[in-house]
Coordinates of C-alpha atoms and ligand atoms in Angstrom, one line a residue:
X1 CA -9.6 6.3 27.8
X2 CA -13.0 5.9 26.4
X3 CA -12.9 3.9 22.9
X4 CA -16.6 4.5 22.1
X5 CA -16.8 8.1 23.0
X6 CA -13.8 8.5 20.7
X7 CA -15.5 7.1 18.2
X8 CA -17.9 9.1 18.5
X9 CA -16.1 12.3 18.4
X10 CA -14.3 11.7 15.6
X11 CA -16.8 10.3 13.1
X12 CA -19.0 13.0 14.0
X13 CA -15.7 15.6 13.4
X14 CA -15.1 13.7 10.0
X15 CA -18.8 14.3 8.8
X16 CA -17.6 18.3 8.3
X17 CA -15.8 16.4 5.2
X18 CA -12.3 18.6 3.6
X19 CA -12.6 21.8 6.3
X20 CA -11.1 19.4 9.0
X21 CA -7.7 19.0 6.8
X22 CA -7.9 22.7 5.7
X23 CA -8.0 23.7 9.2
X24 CA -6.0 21.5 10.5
X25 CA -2.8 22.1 8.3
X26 CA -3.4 25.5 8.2
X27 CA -3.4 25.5 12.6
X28 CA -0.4 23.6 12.2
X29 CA 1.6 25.5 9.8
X30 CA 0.3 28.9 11.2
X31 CA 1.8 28.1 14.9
X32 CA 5.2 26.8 13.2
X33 CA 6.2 27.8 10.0
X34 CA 8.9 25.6 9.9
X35 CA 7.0 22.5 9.4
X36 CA 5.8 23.6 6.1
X37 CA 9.1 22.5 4.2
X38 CA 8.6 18.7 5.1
X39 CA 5.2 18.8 3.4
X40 CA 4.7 18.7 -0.3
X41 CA 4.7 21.8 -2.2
X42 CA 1.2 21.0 -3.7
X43 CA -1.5 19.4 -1.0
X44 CA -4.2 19.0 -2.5
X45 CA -5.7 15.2 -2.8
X46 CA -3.4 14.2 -0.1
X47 CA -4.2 16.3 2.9
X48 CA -6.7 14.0 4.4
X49 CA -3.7 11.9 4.8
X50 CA -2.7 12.0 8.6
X51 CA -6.6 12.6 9.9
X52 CA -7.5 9.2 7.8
X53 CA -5.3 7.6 9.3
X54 CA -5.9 8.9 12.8
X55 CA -9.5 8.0 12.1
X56 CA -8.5 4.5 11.2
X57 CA -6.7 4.8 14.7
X58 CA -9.5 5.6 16.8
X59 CA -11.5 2.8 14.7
X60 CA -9.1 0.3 16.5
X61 CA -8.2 2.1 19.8
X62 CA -9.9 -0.8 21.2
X63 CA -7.6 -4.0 19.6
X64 CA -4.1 -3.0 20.3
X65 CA -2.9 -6.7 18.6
X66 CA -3.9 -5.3 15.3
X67 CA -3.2 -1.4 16.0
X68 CA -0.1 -1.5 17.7
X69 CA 1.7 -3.1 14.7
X70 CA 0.5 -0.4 12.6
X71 CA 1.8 2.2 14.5
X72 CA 5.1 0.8 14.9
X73 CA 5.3 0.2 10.9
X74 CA 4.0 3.9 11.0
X75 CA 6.6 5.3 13.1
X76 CA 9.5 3.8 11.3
X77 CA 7.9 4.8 7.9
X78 CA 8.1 8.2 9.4
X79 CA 12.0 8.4 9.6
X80 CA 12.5 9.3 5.8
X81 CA 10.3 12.9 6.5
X82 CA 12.8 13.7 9.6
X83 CA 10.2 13.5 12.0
X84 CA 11.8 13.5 15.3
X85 CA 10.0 13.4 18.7
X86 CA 9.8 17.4 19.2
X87 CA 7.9 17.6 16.1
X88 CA 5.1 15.2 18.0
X89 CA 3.5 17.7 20.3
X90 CA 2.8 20.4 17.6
X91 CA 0.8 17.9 15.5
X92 CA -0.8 17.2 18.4
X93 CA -2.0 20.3 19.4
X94 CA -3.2 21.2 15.9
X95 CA -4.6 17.8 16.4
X96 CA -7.0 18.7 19.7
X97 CA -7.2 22.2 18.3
X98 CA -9.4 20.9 15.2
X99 CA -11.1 18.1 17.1
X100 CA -12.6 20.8 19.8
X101 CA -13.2 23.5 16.5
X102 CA -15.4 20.9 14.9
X103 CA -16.7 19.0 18.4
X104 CA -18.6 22.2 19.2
X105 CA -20.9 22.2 22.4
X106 CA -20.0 18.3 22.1
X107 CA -16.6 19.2 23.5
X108 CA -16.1 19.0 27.4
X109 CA -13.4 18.0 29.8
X110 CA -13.7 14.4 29.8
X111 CA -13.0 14.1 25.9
X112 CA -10.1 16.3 26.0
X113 CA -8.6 14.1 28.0
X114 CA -9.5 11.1 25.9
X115 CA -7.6 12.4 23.0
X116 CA -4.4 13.7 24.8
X117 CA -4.5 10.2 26.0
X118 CA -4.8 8.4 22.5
X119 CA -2.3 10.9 21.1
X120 CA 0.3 10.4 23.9
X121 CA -0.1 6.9 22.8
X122 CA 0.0 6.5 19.3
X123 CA 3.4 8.7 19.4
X124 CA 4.9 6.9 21.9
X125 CA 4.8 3.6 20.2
X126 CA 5.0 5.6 17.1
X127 CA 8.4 7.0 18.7
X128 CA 9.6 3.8 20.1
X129 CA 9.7 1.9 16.7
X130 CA 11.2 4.4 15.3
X131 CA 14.3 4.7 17.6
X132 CA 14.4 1.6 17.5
X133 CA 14.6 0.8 14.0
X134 CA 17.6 3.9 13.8
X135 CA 19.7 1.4 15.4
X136 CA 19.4 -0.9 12.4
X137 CA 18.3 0.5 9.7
X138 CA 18.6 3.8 7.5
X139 CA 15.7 6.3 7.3
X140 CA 15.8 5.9 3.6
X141 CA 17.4 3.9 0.7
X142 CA 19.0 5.3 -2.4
X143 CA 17.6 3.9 -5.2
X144 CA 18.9 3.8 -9.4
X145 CA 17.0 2.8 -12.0
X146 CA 18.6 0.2 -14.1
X147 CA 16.2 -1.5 -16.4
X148 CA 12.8 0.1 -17.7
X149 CA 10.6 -2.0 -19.4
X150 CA 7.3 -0.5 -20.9
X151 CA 4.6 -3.1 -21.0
X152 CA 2.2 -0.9 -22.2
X153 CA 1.6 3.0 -22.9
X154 CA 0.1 3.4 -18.8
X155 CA 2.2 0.7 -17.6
X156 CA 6.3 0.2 -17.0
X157 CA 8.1 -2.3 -14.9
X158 CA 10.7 -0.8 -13.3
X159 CA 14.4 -2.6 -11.5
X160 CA 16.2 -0.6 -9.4
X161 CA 19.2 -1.3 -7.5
X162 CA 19.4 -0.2 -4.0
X163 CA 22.8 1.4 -2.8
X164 CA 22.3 -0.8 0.3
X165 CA 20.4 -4.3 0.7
X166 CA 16.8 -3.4 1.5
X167 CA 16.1 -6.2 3.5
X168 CA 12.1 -6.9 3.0
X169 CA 9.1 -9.6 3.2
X170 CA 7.7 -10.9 -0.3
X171 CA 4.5 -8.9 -0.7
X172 CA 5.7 -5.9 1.2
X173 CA 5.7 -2.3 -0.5
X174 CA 8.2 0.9 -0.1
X175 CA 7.4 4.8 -0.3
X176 CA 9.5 5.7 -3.7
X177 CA 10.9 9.5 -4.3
X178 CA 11.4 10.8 -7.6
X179 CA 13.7 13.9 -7.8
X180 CA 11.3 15.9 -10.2
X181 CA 7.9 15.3 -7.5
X182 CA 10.0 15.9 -3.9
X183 CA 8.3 15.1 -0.9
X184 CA 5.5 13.2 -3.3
X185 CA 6.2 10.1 -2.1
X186 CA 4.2 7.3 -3.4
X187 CA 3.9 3.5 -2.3
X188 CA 4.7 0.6 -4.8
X189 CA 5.2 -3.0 -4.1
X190 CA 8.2 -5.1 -4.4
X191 CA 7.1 -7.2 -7.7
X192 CA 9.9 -10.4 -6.4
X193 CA 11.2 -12.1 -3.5
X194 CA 14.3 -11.0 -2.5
X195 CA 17.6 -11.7 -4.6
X196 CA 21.3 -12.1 -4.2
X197 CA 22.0 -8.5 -6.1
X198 CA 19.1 -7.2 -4.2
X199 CA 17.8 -5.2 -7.2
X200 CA 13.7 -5.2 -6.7
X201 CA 11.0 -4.6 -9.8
X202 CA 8.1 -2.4 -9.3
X203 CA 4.8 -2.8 -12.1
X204 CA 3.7 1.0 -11.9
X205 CA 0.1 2.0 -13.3
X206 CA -0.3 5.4 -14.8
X207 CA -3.1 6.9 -12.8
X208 CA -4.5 10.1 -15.0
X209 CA -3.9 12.9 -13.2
X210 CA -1.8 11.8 -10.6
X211 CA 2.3 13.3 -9.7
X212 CA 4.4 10.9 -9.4
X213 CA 2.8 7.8 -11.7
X214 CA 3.4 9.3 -15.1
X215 CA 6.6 10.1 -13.8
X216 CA 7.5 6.6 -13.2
X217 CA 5.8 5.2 -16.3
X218 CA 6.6 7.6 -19.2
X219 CA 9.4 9.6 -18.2
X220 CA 11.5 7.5 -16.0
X221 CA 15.2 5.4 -17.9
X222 CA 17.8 3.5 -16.8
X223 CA 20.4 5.7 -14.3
X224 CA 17.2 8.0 -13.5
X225 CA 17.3 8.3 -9.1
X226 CA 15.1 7.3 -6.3
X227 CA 14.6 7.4 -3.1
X228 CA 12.8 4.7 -0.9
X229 CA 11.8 4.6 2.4
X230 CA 11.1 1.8 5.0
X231 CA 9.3 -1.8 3.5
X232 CA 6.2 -1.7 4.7
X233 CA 2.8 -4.1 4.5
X234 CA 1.0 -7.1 5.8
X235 CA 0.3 -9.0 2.9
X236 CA 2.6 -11.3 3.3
X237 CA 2.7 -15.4 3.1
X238 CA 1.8 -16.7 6.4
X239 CA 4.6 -19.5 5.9
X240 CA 3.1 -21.8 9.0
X241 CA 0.0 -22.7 7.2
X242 CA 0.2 -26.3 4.9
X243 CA -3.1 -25.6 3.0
X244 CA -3.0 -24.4 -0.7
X245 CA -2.5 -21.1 -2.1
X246 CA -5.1 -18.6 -4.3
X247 CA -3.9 -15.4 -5.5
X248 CA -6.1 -12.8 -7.1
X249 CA -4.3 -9.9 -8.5
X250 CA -5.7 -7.0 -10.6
X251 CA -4.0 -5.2 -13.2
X252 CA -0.9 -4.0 -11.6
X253 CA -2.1 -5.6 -8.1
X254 CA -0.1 -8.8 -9.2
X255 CA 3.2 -7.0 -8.2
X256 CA 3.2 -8.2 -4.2
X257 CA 1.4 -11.1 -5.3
X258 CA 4.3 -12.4 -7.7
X259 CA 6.9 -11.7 -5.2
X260 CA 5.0 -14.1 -3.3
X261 CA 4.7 -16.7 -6.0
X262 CA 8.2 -16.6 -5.9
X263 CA 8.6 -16.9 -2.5
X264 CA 6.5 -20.3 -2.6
X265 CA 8.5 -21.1 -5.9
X266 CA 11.6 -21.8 -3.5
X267 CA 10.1 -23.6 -1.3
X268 CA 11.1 -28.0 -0.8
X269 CA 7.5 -29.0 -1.7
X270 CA 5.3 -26.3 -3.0
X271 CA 1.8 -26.1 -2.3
X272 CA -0.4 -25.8 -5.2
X273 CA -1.1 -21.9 -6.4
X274 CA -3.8 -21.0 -8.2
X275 CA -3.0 -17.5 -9.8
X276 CA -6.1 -15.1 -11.1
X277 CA -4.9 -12.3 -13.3
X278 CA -7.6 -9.7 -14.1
X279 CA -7.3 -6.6 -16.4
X280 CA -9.8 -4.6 -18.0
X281 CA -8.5 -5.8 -21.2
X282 CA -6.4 -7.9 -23.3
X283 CA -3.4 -5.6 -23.2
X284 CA -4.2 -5.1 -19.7
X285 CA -2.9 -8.5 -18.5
X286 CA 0.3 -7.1 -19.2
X287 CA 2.6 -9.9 -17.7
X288 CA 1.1 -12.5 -18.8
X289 CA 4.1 -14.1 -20.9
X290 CA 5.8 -14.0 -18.1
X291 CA 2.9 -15.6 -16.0
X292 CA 2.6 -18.4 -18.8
X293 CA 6.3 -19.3 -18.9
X294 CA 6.1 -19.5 -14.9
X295 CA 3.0 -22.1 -15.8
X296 CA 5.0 -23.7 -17.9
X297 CA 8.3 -24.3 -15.6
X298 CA 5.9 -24.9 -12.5
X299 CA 3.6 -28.3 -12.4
X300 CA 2.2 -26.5 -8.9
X301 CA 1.1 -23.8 -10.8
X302 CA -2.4 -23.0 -12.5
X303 CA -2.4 -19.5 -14.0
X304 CA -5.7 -17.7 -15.2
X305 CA -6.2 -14.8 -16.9
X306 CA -9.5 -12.7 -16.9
X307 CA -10.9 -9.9 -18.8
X308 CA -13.9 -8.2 -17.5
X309 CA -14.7 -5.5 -20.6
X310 CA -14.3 -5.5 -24.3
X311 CA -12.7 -9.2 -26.2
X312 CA -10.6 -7.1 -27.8
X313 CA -8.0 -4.9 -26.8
X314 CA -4.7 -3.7 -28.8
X315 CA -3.3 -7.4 -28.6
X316 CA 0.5 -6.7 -27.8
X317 CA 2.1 -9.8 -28.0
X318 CA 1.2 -13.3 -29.9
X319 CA 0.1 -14.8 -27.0
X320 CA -2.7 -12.3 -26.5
X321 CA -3.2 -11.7 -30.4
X322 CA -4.2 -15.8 -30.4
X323 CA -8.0 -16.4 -30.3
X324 CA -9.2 -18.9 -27.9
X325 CA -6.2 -18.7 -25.8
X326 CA -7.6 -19.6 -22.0
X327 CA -8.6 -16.0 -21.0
X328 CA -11.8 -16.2 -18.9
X329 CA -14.1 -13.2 -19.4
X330 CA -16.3 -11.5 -16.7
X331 CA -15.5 -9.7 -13.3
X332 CA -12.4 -11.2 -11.5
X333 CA -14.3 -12.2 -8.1
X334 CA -17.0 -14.0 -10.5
X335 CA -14.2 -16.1 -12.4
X336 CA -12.6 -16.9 -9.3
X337 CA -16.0 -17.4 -7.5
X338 CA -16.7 -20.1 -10.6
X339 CA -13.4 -22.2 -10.3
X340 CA -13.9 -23.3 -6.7
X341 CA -14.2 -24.4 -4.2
X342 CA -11.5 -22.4 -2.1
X343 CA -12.4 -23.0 1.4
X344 CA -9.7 -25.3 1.7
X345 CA -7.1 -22.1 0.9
X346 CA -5.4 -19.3 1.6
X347 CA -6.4 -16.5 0.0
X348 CA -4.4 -13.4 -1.1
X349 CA -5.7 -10.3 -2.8
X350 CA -4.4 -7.2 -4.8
X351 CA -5.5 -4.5 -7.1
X352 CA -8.3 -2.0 -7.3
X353 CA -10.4 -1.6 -4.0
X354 CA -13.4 -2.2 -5.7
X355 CA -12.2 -5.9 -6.9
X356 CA -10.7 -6.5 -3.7
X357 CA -14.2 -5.8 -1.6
X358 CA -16.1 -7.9 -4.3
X359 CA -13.7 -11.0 -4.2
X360 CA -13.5 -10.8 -0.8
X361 CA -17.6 -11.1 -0.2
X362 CA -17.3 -13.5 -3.0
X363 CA -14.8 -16.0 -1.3
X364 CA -16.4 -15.8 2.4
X365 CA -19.5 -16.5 1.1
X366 CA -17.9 -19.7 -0.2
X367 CA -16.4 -20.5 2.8
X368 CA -13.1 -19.0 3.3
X369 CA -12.9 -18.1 6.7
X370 CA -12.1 -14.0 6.7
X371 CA -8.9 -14.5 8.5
X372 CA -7.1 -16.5 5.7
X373 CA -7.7 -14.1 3.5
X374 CA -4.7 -11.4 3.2
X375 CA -4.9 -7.9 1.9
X376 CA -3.2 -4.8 1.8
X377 CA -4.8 -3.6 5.3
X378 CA -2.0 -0.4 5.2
X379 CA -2.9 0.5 2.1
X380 CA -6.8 0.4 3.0
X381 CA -6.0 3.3 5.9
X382 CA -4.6 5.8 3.6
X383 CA -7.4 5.4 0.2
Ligands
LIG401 C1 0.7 -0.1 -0.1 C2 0.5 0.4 -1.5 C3 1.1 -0.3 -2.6 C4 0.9 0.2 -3.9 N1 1.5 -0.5 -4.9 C5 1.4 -0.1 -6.2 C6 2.0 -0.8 -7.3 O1 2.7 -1.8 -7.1 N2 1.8 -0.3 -8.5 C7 1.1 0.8 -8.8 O2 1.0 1.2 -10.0 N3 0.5 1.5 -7.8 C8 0.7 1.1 -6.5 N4 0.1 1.8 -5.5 C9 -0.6 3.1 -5.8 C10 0.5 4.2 -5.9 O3 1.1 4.4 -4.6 C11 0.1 5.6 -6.4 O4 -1.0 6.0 -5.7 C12 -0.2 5.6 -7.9 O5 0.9 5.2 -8.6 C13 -0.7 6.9 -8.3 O6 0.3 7.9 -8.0 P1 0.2 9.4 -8.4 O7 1.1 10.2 -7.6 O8 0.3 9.5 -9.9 O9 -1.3 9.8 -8.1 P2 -2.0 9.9 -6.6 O10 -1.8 11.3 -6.2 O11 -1.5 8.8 -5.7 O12 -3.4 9.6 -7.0 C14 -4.2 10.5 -7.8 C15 -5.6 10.1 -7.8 O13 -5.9 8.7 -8.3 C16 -6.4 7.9 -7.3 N5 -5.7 6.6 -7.5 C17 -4.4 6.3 -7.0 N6 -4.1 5.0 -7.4 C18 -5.1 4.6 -8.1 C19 -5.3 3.3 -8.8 N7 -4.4 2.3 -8.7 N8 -6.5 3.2 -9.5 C20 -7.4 4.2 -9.5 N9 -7.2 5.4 -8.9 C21 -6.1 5.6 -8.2 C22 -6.1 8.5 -6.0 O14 -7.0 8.1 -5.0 C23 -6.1 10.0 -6.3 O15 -7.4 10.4 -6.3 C24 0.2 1.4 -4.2 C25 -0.4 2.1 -3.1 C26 -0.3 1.6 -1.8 C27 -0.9 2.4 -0.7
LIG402 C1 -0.3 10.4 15.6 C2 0.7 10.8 14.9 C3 0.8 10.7 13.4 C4 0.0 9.9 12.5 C5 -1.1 9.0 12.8 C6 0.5 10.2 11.2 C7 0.0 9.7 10.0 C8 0.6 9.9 8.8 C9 0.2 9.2 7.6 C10 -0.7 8.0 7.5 C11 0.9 9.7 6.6 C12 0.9 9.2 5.1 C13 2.1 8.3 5.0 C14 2.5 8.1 3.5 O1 1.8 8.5 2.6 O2 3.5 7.6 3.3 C15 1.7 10.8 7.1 C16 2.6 11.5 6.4 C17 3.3 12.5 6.9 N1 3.4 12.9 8.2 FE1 2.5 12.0 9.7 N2 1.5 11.2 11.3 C18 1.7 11.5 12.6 C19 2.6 12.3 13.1 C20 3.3 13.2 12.4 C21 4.2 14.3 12.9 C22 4.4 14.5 14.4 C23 4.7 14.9 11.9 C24 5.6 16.1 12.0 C25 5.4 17.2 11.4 C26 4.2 14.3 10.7 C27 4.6 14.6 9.4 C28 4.2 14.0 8.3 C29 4.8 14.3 6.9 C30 5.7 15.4 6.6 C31 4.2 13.4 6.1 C32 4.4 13.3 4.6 C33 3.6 14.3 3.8 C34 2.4 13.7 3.2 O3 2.6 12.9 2.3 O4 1.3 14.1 3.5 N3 3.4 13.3 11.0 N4 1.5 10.9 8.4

């Protein structure tokens, strides 16, 4: 198998833009009909799914350590669709079907047989983790709401209590179902570290526009259902490391990243956490009583809040309404940038892409070695 010249194939396939989903799920769903029903009723937005990942795939074909991981996570992620291994082959020959519609005259022998052999691959390990994880685990959890707590008009915190203990790393994330959006499922992270009744929170965003978050945030109460699927997610506390701990969460970014705070919370001897919380806003930073009574209970624990637009904002509570109250102003990444130094940390990030590529450059160009810095890396295959 040649890594570069797949590569190459596939970013010169992806330069054709939306026609290479179109034809792709229409060459699937063409030859078998009966895959439709596993697919959401409406596609659109979401089709570029499985090729974005298979392109993140191919990006990696050439450092298993990091890919093969993903794959297994992949795999057993898969089990709440019903994807069994006879369903593999037909996605993979809509799969080479596309590739050699959009290769053109670039198509010959030799990368045919590239991809069969990256496909065979990635569904084998794919396949593996998932039988492996039916031997322990369910193919989905169900889920009822028992608390709903809106923070804001776009933003609820949810608990839900599993029917079964979802056993999970702080800082991981689960695909939720909501009976009115089937088949729409939608990540969210677990917003604490586990706990002996095993009910989880989730801080949910209302994204205009979007199925399932409104859903969740306006028209979700207390004995509504779920569904959830398989934890999933790498930003998670690397537990063998003794230096201190920076977390920079954006707007509803801070759920994984208070799961993890919570984690360290338990801990003997703490390290000391610094915790940036950025919102557009004033109303945006809508835990932050929360944050501050953590602060207060915590001598480990520095907490700052940031807003990056308007001084303002609706003010919800008293501690927001209160003038100079400690909220920095200016882009996350810049406030964190200006409290340094932090190349004596470990760094974890959470929130919009955007402020997660900015305080990333921000904090290696003070230092911080790239590989102590911990983002959502599954999340970054599928936007
Ligand atoms: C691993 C992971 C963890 C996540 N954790 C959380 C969480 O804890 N809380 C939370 O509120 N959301 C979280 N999300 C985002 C969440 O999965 C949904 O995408 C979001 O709630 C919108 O769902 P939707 O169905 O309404 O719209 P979607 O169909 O998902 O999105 C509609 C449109 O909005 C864009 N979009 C999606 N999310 C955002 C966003 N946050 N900001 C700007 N544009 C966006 C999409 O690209 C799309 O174009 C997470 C996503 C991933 C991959
Ligand atoms: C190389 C193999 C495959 C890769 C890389 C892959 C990748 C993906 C990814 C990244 C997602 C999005 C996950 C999510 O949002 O939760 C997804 C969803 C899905 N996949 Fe796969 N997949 C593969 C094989 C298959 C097969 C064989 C089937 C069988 C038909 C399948 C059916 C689905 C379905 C039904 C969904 C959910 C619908 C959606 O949200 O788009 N996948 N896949």
């Amino acid at each position: 198998m040649d890594a570069q010249r797949l590569k190459a194939s596939f970013a010169q396939v992806a330069e054709k833009g939306d026609a290479v989903a179109l034809f792709f799920y229409s060459d699937l769903f063409v030859r078998n009909p009966h895959l439709r029903d596993m697919f959401p009723i409406g596609m659109s937005g979401q089709r570029d799914k499985l090729l974005r990942a298979l392109g993140h795939i191919v990006s990696q074909v050439d450092d298993l350590s990091n890919l093969v991981p993903f794959l297994q996570q992949l795999g057993r992620d898969h089990r709440r669709f019903g994807i069994v291994a006879e369903h593999y082959p037909h996605v993979g020959a809509s799969l080479l079907a596309t590739l050699r519609h959009f290769s053109g005259t670039a198509w010959t022998d030799d990368l045919e047989s590239d991809w069969t052999a990256a496909y065979t691959l990635v569904a084998k390990v794919m396949l593996e983790a998932a039988d492996e994880n039916a031997l322990t685990s369910p193919a989905w959890w169900n889920g009822q709401v028992v608390a709903v707590e809106r923070r804001r008009f776009d933003i609820s915190v949810l608990r839900i209590q599993p029917d079964r203990p979802l056993p999970y790393a702080p800082g991981q994330s689960v695909a939720l179902e909501v009976p009115s959006r089937l088949r729409h499922w939608r990540y969210y992270s677990m917003a604490n570290a586990p706990r002996p009744d095993h009910t989880v929170d989730f801080h949910v965003r209302l994204v205009d526009g979007g199925p399932v978050s409104p859903v969740l945030v306006r028209g979700t109460q207390a004995g509504d259902r779920v569904r959830m699927g398989a934890p999933i997610g790498t930003l998670t506390l690397d537990e063998s490391s003794p230096r201190d701990v920076l977390l920079v969460a954006g707007s509803t970014g801070l759920a994984p990243l208070k799961a993890i705070l919570e984690q360290v919370s338990r801990r003997a001897v703490p390290p000391r956490v610094h915790l940036f919380f950025g919102a557009r806003s004033r109303d945006g930073l809508y835990d932050l009583e929360d944050l501050a009574k953590l602060a207060d209970g915590f001598p480990w624990l520095t907490v700052v809040p940031a807003v990056s637009d308007e001084p303002g904002g609706h003010g919800f509570s008293s501690l927001l309404q209160s003038g100079d109250d400690g909220i920095e102003h200016g882009n996350l990444s810049d406030v964190v940038a200006r409290r340094g130094p932090w190349d004596g940390h470990d760094a974890y990030v959470c929130g919009p892409a955007v402020m997660v590529g900015h305080t990333v450059e921000q904090l290696t160009r003070l230092g911080v070695p790239r590989d102590r810095i911990r983002l959502e890396t599954f999340a970054d295959a599928q936007r």
